[in-house]
Amino acid sequence: MTEYRFLKACRREPVDRTPVWIMRQAGRYLPEYRKLREAHDFLTLCKTPDLAAEVTIQPVERLFVDAAILFSDILIPVEAMGVPLEFHEQKGPLLGKQIRGRQDVDSLKVPDPEESTPFVMEAIRILRRAFEGKVPLIGFSGAPFTLASYIVEGGTSKNFIQLKTLMYKAPQVFHALMDKITRTVISYLNAQIAAGAQAVQIFDTWAGILTRSDYEEYALPYTRRVVAGLTRQGVPVIHFANNCATLLPSIRTLPVDVIAVDWRIPLDEAATIVGPDKALQGNMDPTMLFHPPEKIFECVRDVLHRGEKASSHIFNLGHGILPPTDPENAVAMVEAVRSLGRKP
Ligand code: CP3
């Protein structure tokens, strides 16, 4: 079997150069993606295995990244739990069920992933055949807390008032919801691993809205249950939380292989907090890609230099690539990592 440098770096094994991939590497900044989107809406792309596979492959062919990430969305298993899902051009995701009381939580399912989201597993199987010997495939899920935030808020939120009201005023209802989501995420990720995902990333996009003590009480125990519940068979687990700097002392206690960090904390400082027993992933500011290529080169050099403090480093942005990004600048970033990231 080919030893991919991305998987080796996840396991903190020596590599010839720092591997690189980009969060949201498939998506609207790519003209080839926009072209497909003219013909199909977003959920159709997610739910049609051949189309999801095609979109997953697009950035691999254009950017020469060291890993592919399945094209899908963290809200796909939420819909399978029984929450109607729509994507709105301007407003983003809209979830059509109010979760306020115990009955609302009781009405949600813990879905069988092969039955309710077979298209995800089929896309993974197609991609493994297409990528064999070229790049490893990353599967993913939202973390329970982030999924709960979308379910309770009904979409993206600014202050998360509904979610926090539920947490503080009806903690049993909140914990019952988190329990159901956690069981859903465990079987969803295990199904992806069984279908062939070679690494999995857990996205906790909204963890950073919590104080450290609330994070430890309301979010971390459920992520810990997810990680403990995975039948990993050597599949590395990556944890990403946005706005994670203040939470790193808690996040580092998770038994994951890689901690992905956003751009707000310098990577060498993150490495000092996380310690030597985990790899780090990240963390260039996505807006740095609005600079001209010469300056991007310097930004890459800085992140790589700081990443030397980590026991192992996988280069990435600190959050998803932004839709107005010039694809040529993304190419310039990957090329910079490929030339500057060589190990002696
Ligand atoms: O990284 C990849 O290339 C894989 C694909 C992927 C998407 N969403 C595609 C997508 C992944 C890993 C996600 C995860 C996701 N989805 C997260 C966690 C990661 C993060 O960015 O913090 C979150 C919070 C979501 C929920 C979501 N999906 C939102 C808030 C939105 C609307 C805002 C936006 O960026 O458009 C989406 C839609 C979405 N997910 C698109 C894509 C390519 C755009 C859909 C379109 O074509 O219109």
Short mmCIF file of C-alpha atoms and ligand atoms in Angstrom, two decimals:
data_model
loop_
_atom_site.label_atom_id
_atom_site.label_comp_id
_atom_site.label_asym_id
_atom_site.label_seq_id
_atom_site.Cartn_x
_atom_site.Cartn_y
_atom_site.Cartn_z
CA MET A 1 0.00 0.00 0.00
CA THR A 2 1.20 3.51 -0.82
CA GLU A 3 2.33 5.48 2.20
CA TYR A 4 0.76 8.89 1.68
CA ARG A 5 2.70 11.80 3.22
CA PHE A 6 -0.56 13.27 4.56
CA LEU A 7 -1.35 10.09 6.53
CA LYS A 8 2.26 9.78 7.73
CA ALA A 9 2.20 13.36 8.98
CA CYS A 10 -1.09 12.67 10.81
CA ARG A 11 0.71 9.85 12.62
CA ARG A 12 3.76 12.05 13.27
CA GLU A 13 5.99 9.88 11.08
CA PRO A 14 8.83 11.48 9.07
CA VAL A 15 7.83 12.94 5.68
CA ASP A 16 9.80 14.29 2.68
CA ARG A 17 7.87 17.57 2.87
CA THR A 18 4.97 19.17 4.73
CA PRO A 19 1.68 17.92 3.25
CA VAL A 20 -0.99 20.44 2.26
CA TRP A 21 -4.74 20.47 1.61
CA ILE A 22 -7.36 23.22 1.95
CA MET A 23 -10.55 23.26 3.99
CA ARG A 24 -13.50 23.76 1.57
CA GLN A 25 -11.11 23.07 -1.31
CA ALA A 26 -14.09 22.03 -3.43
CA GLY A 27 -16.53 24.88 -3.83
CA ARG A 28 -17.59 28.20 -5.20
CA TYR A 29 -14.14 29.76 -5.77
CA LEU A 30 -13.61 27.16 -8.53
CA PRO A 31 -15.18 27.98 -11.94
CA GLU A 32 -15.56 24.25 -12.64
CA TYR A 33 -17.67 23.95 -9.45
CA ARG A 34 -19.80 26.98 -10.33
CA LYS A 35 -20.42 25.48 -13.75
CA LEU A 36 -21.81 22.27 -12.20
CA ARG A 37 -23.85 24.36 -9.74
CA GLU A 38 -25.60 26.08 -12.64
CA ALA A 39 -27.11 22.71 -13.52
CA HIS A 40 -27.68 21.27 -10.01
CA ASP A 41 -28.51 22.71 -6.61
CA PHE A 42 -26.13 22.16 -3.71
CA LEU A 43 -28.03 19.31 -2.05
CA THR A 44 -28.36 17.49 -5.38
CA LEU A 45 -24.57 17.65 -5.72
CA CYS A 46 -24.22 16.22 -2.20
CA LYS A 47 -26.76 13.45 -2.76
CA THR A 48 -25.68 12.22 -6.21
CA PRO A 49 -22.57 10.05 -5.70
CA ASP A 50 -21.12 10.60 -9.19
CA LEU A 51 -21.53 14.38 -8.90
CA ALA A 52 -20.19 14.52 -5.32
CA ALA A 53 -17.21 12.48 -6.50
CA GLU A 54 -16.64 14.77 -9.49
CA VAL A 55 -16.65 17.87 -7.25
CA THR A 56 -14.29 16.17 -4.77
CA ILE A 57 -11.83 15.47 -7.59
CA GLN A 58 -11.88 19.01 -9.07
CA PRO A 59 -9.49 20.69 -6.58
CA VAL A 60 -7.16 17.68 -6.52
CA GLU A 61 -6.63 18.06 -10.26
CA ARG A 62 -6.24 21.82 -10.19
CA LEU A 63 -4.21 22.32 -7.00
CA PHE A 64 -2.15 19.11 -6.59
CA VAL A 65 -3.01 18.93 -2.90
CA ASP A 66 -1.91 15.95 -0.78
CA ALA A 67 -5.39 14.90 0.33
CA ALA A 68 -8.97 15.00 -0.91
CA ILE A 69 -11.95 15.73 1.32
CA LEU A 70 -15.31 14.25 0.49
CA PHE A 71 -17.70 16.82 -0.96
CA SER A 72 -20.73 16.92 1.32
CA ASP A 73 -21.99 19.03 4.22
CA ILE A 74 -22.05 18.66 7.99
CA LEU A 75 -25.84 19.05 7.92
CA ILE A 76 -26.51 15.92 5.81
CA PRO A 77 -26.82 13.61 8.87
CA VAL A 78 -28.96 16.25 10.62
CA GLU A 79 -31.51 15.98 7.81
CA ALA A 80 -31.34 12.20 8.26
CA MET A 81 -32.26 12.71 11.96
CA GLY A 82 -35.55 14.18 10.76
CA VAL A 83 -34.83 17.91 10.52
CA PRO A 84 -35.89 19.34 7.13
CA LEU A 85 -32.93 21.07 5.44
CA GLU A 86 -32.74 23.74 2.75
CA PHE A 87 -29.88 25.84 1.44
CA HIS A 88 -30.70 29.43 0.67
CA GLU A 89 -28.47 31.46 -1.71
CA GLN A 90 -27.98 34.33 0.78
CA LYS A 91 -29.02 32.99 4.15
CA GLY A 92 -27.08 29.71 4.01
CA PRO A 93 -28.59 26.61 5.64
CA LEU A 94 -32.17 26.73 6.95
CA LEU A 95 -33.43 23.96 9.23
CA GLY A 96 -37.15 23.50 9.47
CA LYS A 97 -37.90 22.11 12.91
CA GLN A 98 -37.97 23.86 16.26
CA ILE A 99 -36.23 21.98 19.05
CA ARG A 100 -37.31 23.49 22.35
CA GLY A 101 -38.61 20.68 24.56
CA ARG A 102 -38.23 17.02 25.39
CA GLN A 103 -40.89 15.93 22.85
CA ASP A 104 -39.01 17.72 20.10
CA VAL A 105 -35.84 15.81 20.96
CA ASP A 106 -37.80 12.55 21.23
CA SER A 107 -39.11 13.09 17.71
CA LEU A 108 -35.57 12.96 16.27
CA LYS A 109 -34.10 9.72 14.95
CA VAL A 110 -30.65 8.23 15.37
CA PRO A 111 -30.45 7.23 11.70
CA ASP A 112 -28.74 4.20 10.20
CA PRO A 113 -26.18 5.89 7.92
CA GLU A 114 -26.20 3.18 5.22
CA GLU A 115 -29.99 3.42 5.00
CA SER A 116 -30.50 7.17 5.33
CA THR A 117 -27.34 8.53 3.66
CA PRO A 118 -26.23 5.76 1.27
CA PHE A 119 -25.08 8.40 -1.25
CA VAL A 120 -22.28 9.45 1.13
CA MET A 121 -20.89 5.93 1.43
CA GLU A 122 -21.28 5.34 -2.31
CA ALA A 123 -19.37 8.56 -3.10
CA ILE A 124 -16.57 7.37 -0.79
CA ARG A 125 -16.41 4.01 -2.56
CA ILE A 126 -16.29 5.69 -5.98
CA LEU A 127 -13.56 8.07 -4.82
CA ARG A 128 -11.38 5.35 -3.31
CA ARG A 129 -11.34 3.62 -6.69
CA ALA A 130 -10.63 6.90 -8.52
CA PHE A 131 -7.84 8.01 -6.15
CA GLU A 132 -6.08 4.67 -5.59
CA GLY A 133 -2.33 5.37 -5.41
CA LYS A 134 -2.86 9.16 -5.89
CA VAL A 135 -4.27 10.83 -2.76
CA PRO A 136 -5.91 9.69 0.48
CA LEU A 137 -9.57 10.56 1.12
CA ILE A 138 -10.74 12.41 4.22
CA GLY A 139 -14.28 11.88 5.53
CA PHE A 140 -15.87 14.24 8.02
CA SER A 141 -18.66 15.14 10.39
CA GLY A 142 -19.71 18.14 12.41
CA ALA A 143 -18.99 17.90 16.14
CA PRO A 144 -22.09 17.41 18.31
CA PHE A 145 -22.01 20.99 19.66
CA THR A 146 -21.85 22.60 16.22
CA LEU A 147 -24.62 20.35 14.90
CA ALA A 148 -26.76 21.21 17.97
CA SER A 149 -26.22 24.90 17.25
CA TYR A 150 -27.66 24.55 13.73
CA ILE A 151 -30.54 22.38 14.93
CA VAL A 152 -31.57 24.71 17.78
CA GLU A 153 -30.93 28.02 16.01
CA GLY A 154 -32.50 26.76 12.76
CA GLY A 155 -29.47 27.99 10.79
CA THR A 156 -26.40 30.17 11.21
CA SER A 157 -26.57 32.49 14.20
CA LYS A 158 -24.86 35.55 15.61
CA ASN A 159 -25.23 35.23 19.37
CA PHE A 160 -26.65 31.72 19.76
CA ILE A 161 -29.34 32.93 22.15
CA GLN A 162 -31.72 30.01 21.49
CA LEU A 163 -28.98 27.46 21.96
CA LYS A 164 -27.67 29.01 25.15
CA THR A 165 -31.18 29.46 26.52
CA LEU A 166 -31.73 25.74 26.05
CA MET A 167 -28.34 24.91 27.62
CA TYR A 168 -28.91 27.05 30.71
CA LYS A 169 -32.69 26.81 31.20
CA ALA A 170 -33.34 23.24 30.12
CA PRO A 171 -30.04 21.40 30.53
CA GLN A 172 -31.68 17.96 30.50
CA VAL A 173 -33.27 18.68 27.14
CA PHE A 174 -29.95 20.01 25.81
CA HIS A 175 -28.06 16.94 27.05
CA ALA A 176 -30.71 14.57 25.61
CA LEU A 177 -30.29 16.33 22.24
CA MET A 178 -26.49 16.10 22.46
CA ASP A 179 -26.75 12.41 23.30
CA LYS A 180 -28.81 11.72 20.16
CA ILE A 181 -26.51 13.77 17.97
CA THR A 182 -23.45 12.04 19.43
CA ARG A 183 -24.82 8.59 18.64
CA THR A 184 -25.67 9.79 15.11
CA VAL A 185 -22.16 11.15 14.56
CA ILE A 186 -20.46 7.99 15.82
CA SER A 187 -22.33 5.69 13.45
CA TYR A 188 -22.04 8.20 10.59
CA LEU A 189 -18.24 8.42 10.89
CA ASN A 190 -17.89 4.67 11.42
CA ALA A 191 -19.89 4.09 8.22
CA GLN A 192 -17.55 6.47 6.36
CA ILE A 193 -14.53 4.60 7.70
CA ALA A 194 -16.08 1.25 6.74
CA ALA A 195 -16.75 2.64 3.23
CA GLY A 196 -13.09 3.64 2.87
CA ALA A 197 -12.42 7.08 4.40
CA GLN A 198 -8.67 7.07 5.22
CA ALA A 199 -8.83 9.88 7.79
CA VAL A 200 -11.75 11.72 9.38
CA GLN A 201 -12.07 15.34 10.44
CA ILE A 202 -14.48 16.56 13.10
CA PHE A 203 -15.57 20.18 12.48
CA ASP A 204 -16.49 22.13 15.62
CA THR A 205 -17.06 25.43 13.85
CA TRP A 206 -18.89 27.12 16.74
CA ALA A 207 -17.01 25.76 19.80
CA GLY A 208 -15.19 29.09 20.04
CA ILE A 209 -18.35 30.91 21.20
CA LEU A 210 -18.11 29.11 24.56
CA THR A 211 -16.13 29.99 27.66
CA ARG A 212 -13.61 27.30 28.49
CA SER A 213 -15.69 26.01 31.39
CA ASP A 214 -18.89 25.87 29.31
CA TYR A 215 -16.94 24.12 26.56
CA GLU A 216 -15.79 21.51 29.08
CA GLU A 217 -19.31 21.04 30.44
CA TYR A 218 -21.49 21.20 27.32
CA ALA A 219 -19.36 20.28 24.30
CA LEU A 220 -16.09 18.47 25.05
CA PRO A 221 -17.58 15.35 26.75
CA TYR A 222 -19.63 14.63 23.62
CA THR A 223 -16.70 15.09 21.25
CA ARG A 224 -14.74 12.78 23.54
CA ARG A 225 -17.51 10.18 23.25
CA VAL A 226 -17.40 10.49 19.46
CA VAL A 227 -13.65 9.92 19.34
CA ALA A 228 -13.89 6.98 21.77
CA GLY A 229 -16.73 5.47 19.71
CA LEU A 230 -14.83 5.29 16.43
CA THR A 231 -13.68 1.94 15.09
CA ARG A 232 -10.53 3.54 13.81
CA GLN A 233 -8.46 0.69 12.39
CA GLY A 234 -5.52 3.04 12.02
CA VAL A 235 -7.60 5.87 10.54
CA PRO A 236 -6.28 9.19 11.93
CA VAL A 237 -8.75 11.56 13.54
CA ILE A 238 -8.41 15.34 13.03
CA HIS A 239 -10.18 17.81 15.29
CA PHE A 240 -10.90 21.34 14.00
CA ALA A 241 -12.45 24.08 16.08
CA ASN A 242 -12.71 27.62 14.82
CA ASN A 243 -11.68 30.33 17.29
CA CYS A 244 -9.95 27.64 19.31
CA ALA A 245 -7.04 29.50 20.95
CA THR A 246 -8.64 29.81 24.39
CA LEU A 247 -9.92 26.21 24.25
CA LEU A 248 -6.66 24.48 23.25
CA PRO A 249 -5.78 23.43 26.83
CA SER A 250 -9.09 21.46 26.85
CA ILE A 251 -9.01 20.30 23.23
CA ARG A 252 -5.53 18.83 23.65
CA THR A 253 -6.95 16.25 26.09
CA LEU A 254 -8.95 14.61 23.28
CA PRO A 255 -7.42 11.32 22.07
CA VAL A 256 -7.17 12.54 18.46
CA ASP A 257 -4.14 12.40 16.17
CA VAL A 258 -4.26 15.93 14.76
CA ILE A 259 -5.45 19.25 16.11
CA ALA A 260 -6.39 21.78 13.42
CA VAL A 261 -6.22 25.40 14.49
CA ASP A 262 -7.62 28.62 13.08
CA TRP A 263 -5.37 31.57 12.16
CA ARG A 264 -5.91 33.76 15.20
CA ILE A 265 -3.15 32.08 17.24
CA PRO A 266 0.42 31.79 15.88
CA LEU A 267 1.09 28.12 15.14
CA ASP A 268 4.24 27.97 17.31
CA GLU A 269 2.20 29.14 20.31
CA ALA A 270 -0.45 26.53 19.55
CA ALA A 271 2.32 23.89 19.39
CA THR A 272 3.56 24.88 22.85
CA ILE A 273 0.06 24.49 24.31
CA VAL A 274 -0.78 21.26 22.49
CA GLY A 275 2.56 19.55 23.23
CA PRO A 276 4.50 16.90 21.33
CA ASP A 277 2.01 14.02 21.26
CA LYS A 278 -0.24 15.42 18.50
CA ALA A 279 0.23 16.72 14.98
CA LEU A 280 -0.98 20.24 14.14
CA GLN A 281 -2.90 21.30 11.04
CA GLY A 282 -3.29 24.85 9.78
CA ASN A 283 -3.34 27.77 9.95
CA MET A 284 -2.90 30.50 7.31
CA ASP A 285 -5.53 33.24 7.43
CA PRO A 286 -7.85 32.56 4.42
CA THR A 287 -7.84 36.29 3.57
CA MET A 288 -4.06 36.11 2.97
CA LEU A 289 -5.06 34.57 -0.38
CA PHE A 290 -6.25 38.03 -1.45
CA HIS A 291 -2.59 39.13 -1.49
CA PRO A 292 -0.53 38.85 -4.68
CA PRO A 293 1.44 35.57 -5.06
CA GLU A 294 4.78 37.02 -3.82
CA LYS A 295 3.20 37.99 -0.52
CA ILE A 296 1.38 34.61 -0.29
CA PHE A 297 4.79 32.99 -0.59
CA GLU A 298 5.96 34.96 2.47
CA CYS A 299 2.82 34.06 4.45
CA VAL A 300 3.39 30.38 3.67
CA ARG A 301 7.02 30.68 4.78
CA ASP A 302 5.95 32.18 8.10
CA VAL A 303 3.34 29.47 8.82
CA LEU A 304 5.80 26.70 7.85
CA HIS A 305 8.47 28.21 10.08
CA ARG A 306 6.11 28.39 13.07
CA GLY A 307 4.89 24.87 12.27
CA GLU A 308 8.40 23.55 12.88
CA LYS A 309 7.58 23.89 16.59
CA ALA A 310 4.98 21.13 16.21
CA SER A 311 6.00 17.46 16.31
CA SER A 312 4.36 17.19 12.88
CA HIS A 313 2.65 19.77 10.66
CA ILE A 314 0.00 19.54 7.95
CA PHE A 315 -0.35 22.84 6.10
CA ASN A 316 -3.88 24.19 5.64
CA LEU A 317 -5.82 27.41 5.98
CA GLY A 318 -7.15 28.35 9.42
CA HIS A 319 -10.73 28.00 8.10
CA GLY A 320 -12.42 27.34 4.76
CA ILE A 321 -11.22 29.05 1.59
CA LEU A 322 -13.47 32.03 0.79
CA PRO A 323 -15.64 32.12 -2.38
CA PRO A 324 -14.04 35.32 -3.88
CA THR A 325 -10.54 33.75 -3.79
CA ASP A 326 -8.68 33.63 -7.12
CA PRO A 327 -7.97 29.91 -7.76
CA GLU A 328 -4.52 30.93 -9.09
CA ASN A 329 -3.67 32.22 -5.62
CA ALA A 330 -4.69 28.91 -4.08
CA VAL A 331 -2.39 27.21 -6.61
CA ALA A 332 0.39 29.65 -5.62
CA MET A 333 -0.08 28.74 -1.95
CA VAL A 334 0.11 24.99 -2.61
CA GLU A 335 3.17 25.49 -4.83
CA ALA A 336 4.83 27.53 -2.08
CA VAL A 337 4.27 24.70 0.42
CA ARG A 338 5.59 22.18 -2.09
CA SER A 339 8.83 24.13 -2.58
CA LEU A 340 9.38 25.60 0.91
CA GLY A 341 8.10 22.63 2.88
CA ARG A 342 10.89 20.23 1.83
CA LYS A 343 12.57 18.41 4.70
CA PRO A 344 16.36 18.02 4.66
O1 CP3 B 1 -13.97 21.09 2.54
C1 CP3 B 1 -14.54 20.66 1.52
O2 CP3 B 1 -14.17 20.97 0.36
C2 CP3 B 1 -15.64 19.64 1.66
C3 CP3 B 1 -16.95 20.17 1.60
C4 CP3 B 1 -17.61 20.87 2.77
C5 CP3 B 1 -18.69 21.77 2.59
N1 CP3 B 1 -19.17 22.11 3.81
C6 CP3 B 1 -19.20 22.21 1.30
C7 CP3 B 1 -20.13 23.36 1.21
C8 CP3 B 1 -17.41 20.74 4.14
C9 CP3 B 1 -16.34 19.97 4.87
C10 CP3 B 1 -18.40 21.52 4.79
C11 CP3 B 1 -18.55 21.58 6.24
C12 CP3 B 1 -19.46 22.59 6.80
N2 CP3 B 1 -20.70 22.94 6.39
C13 CP3 B 1 -19.18 23.31 7.98
C14 CP3 B 1 -17.97 23.13 8.85
C15 CP3 B 1 -16.77 23.75 8.28
C16 CP3 B 1 -16.74 25.23 8.40
O3 CP3 B 1 -16.64 25.88 7.34
O4 CP3 B 1 -16.73 25.73 9.52
C17 CP3 B 1 -20.27 24.15 8.23
C18 CP3 B 1 -20.42 25.13 9.37
C19 CP3 B 1 -21.23 23.89 7.22
C20 CP3 B 1 -22.59 24.48 7.11
C21 CP3 B 1 -22.73 25.26 5.88
N3 CP3 B 1 -22.75 24.72 4.62
C22 CP3 B 1 -22.92 26.65 5.76
C23 CP3 B 1 -22.94 27.62 6.92
C24 CP3 B 1 -23.07 26.93 4.40
C25 CP3 B 1 -23.43 28.24 3.78
C26 CP3 B 1 -22.31 29.20 3.81
C27 CP3 B 1 -21.39 28.94 2.66
O5 CP3 B 1 -20.17 28.93 2.88
O6 CP3 B 1 -21.91 28.79 1.57
C28 CP3 B 1 -22.90 25.71 3.69
C29 CP3 B 1 -22.95 25.52 2.23
C30 CP3 B 1 -21.78 24.83 1.59
N4 CP3 B 1 -21.09 23.76 2.11
C31 CP3 B 1 -21.24 25.14 0.32
C32 CP3 B 1 -20.21 24.23 0.07
C33 CP3 B 1 -19.35 24.12 -1.16
C34 CP3 B 1 -21.75 26.23 -0.62
C35 CP3 B 1 -22.98 25.72 -1.29
C36 CP3 B 1 -23.21 26.36 -2.64
O7 CP3 B 1 -22.66 25.85 -3.64
O8 CP3 B 1 -23.99 27.30 -2.71
#
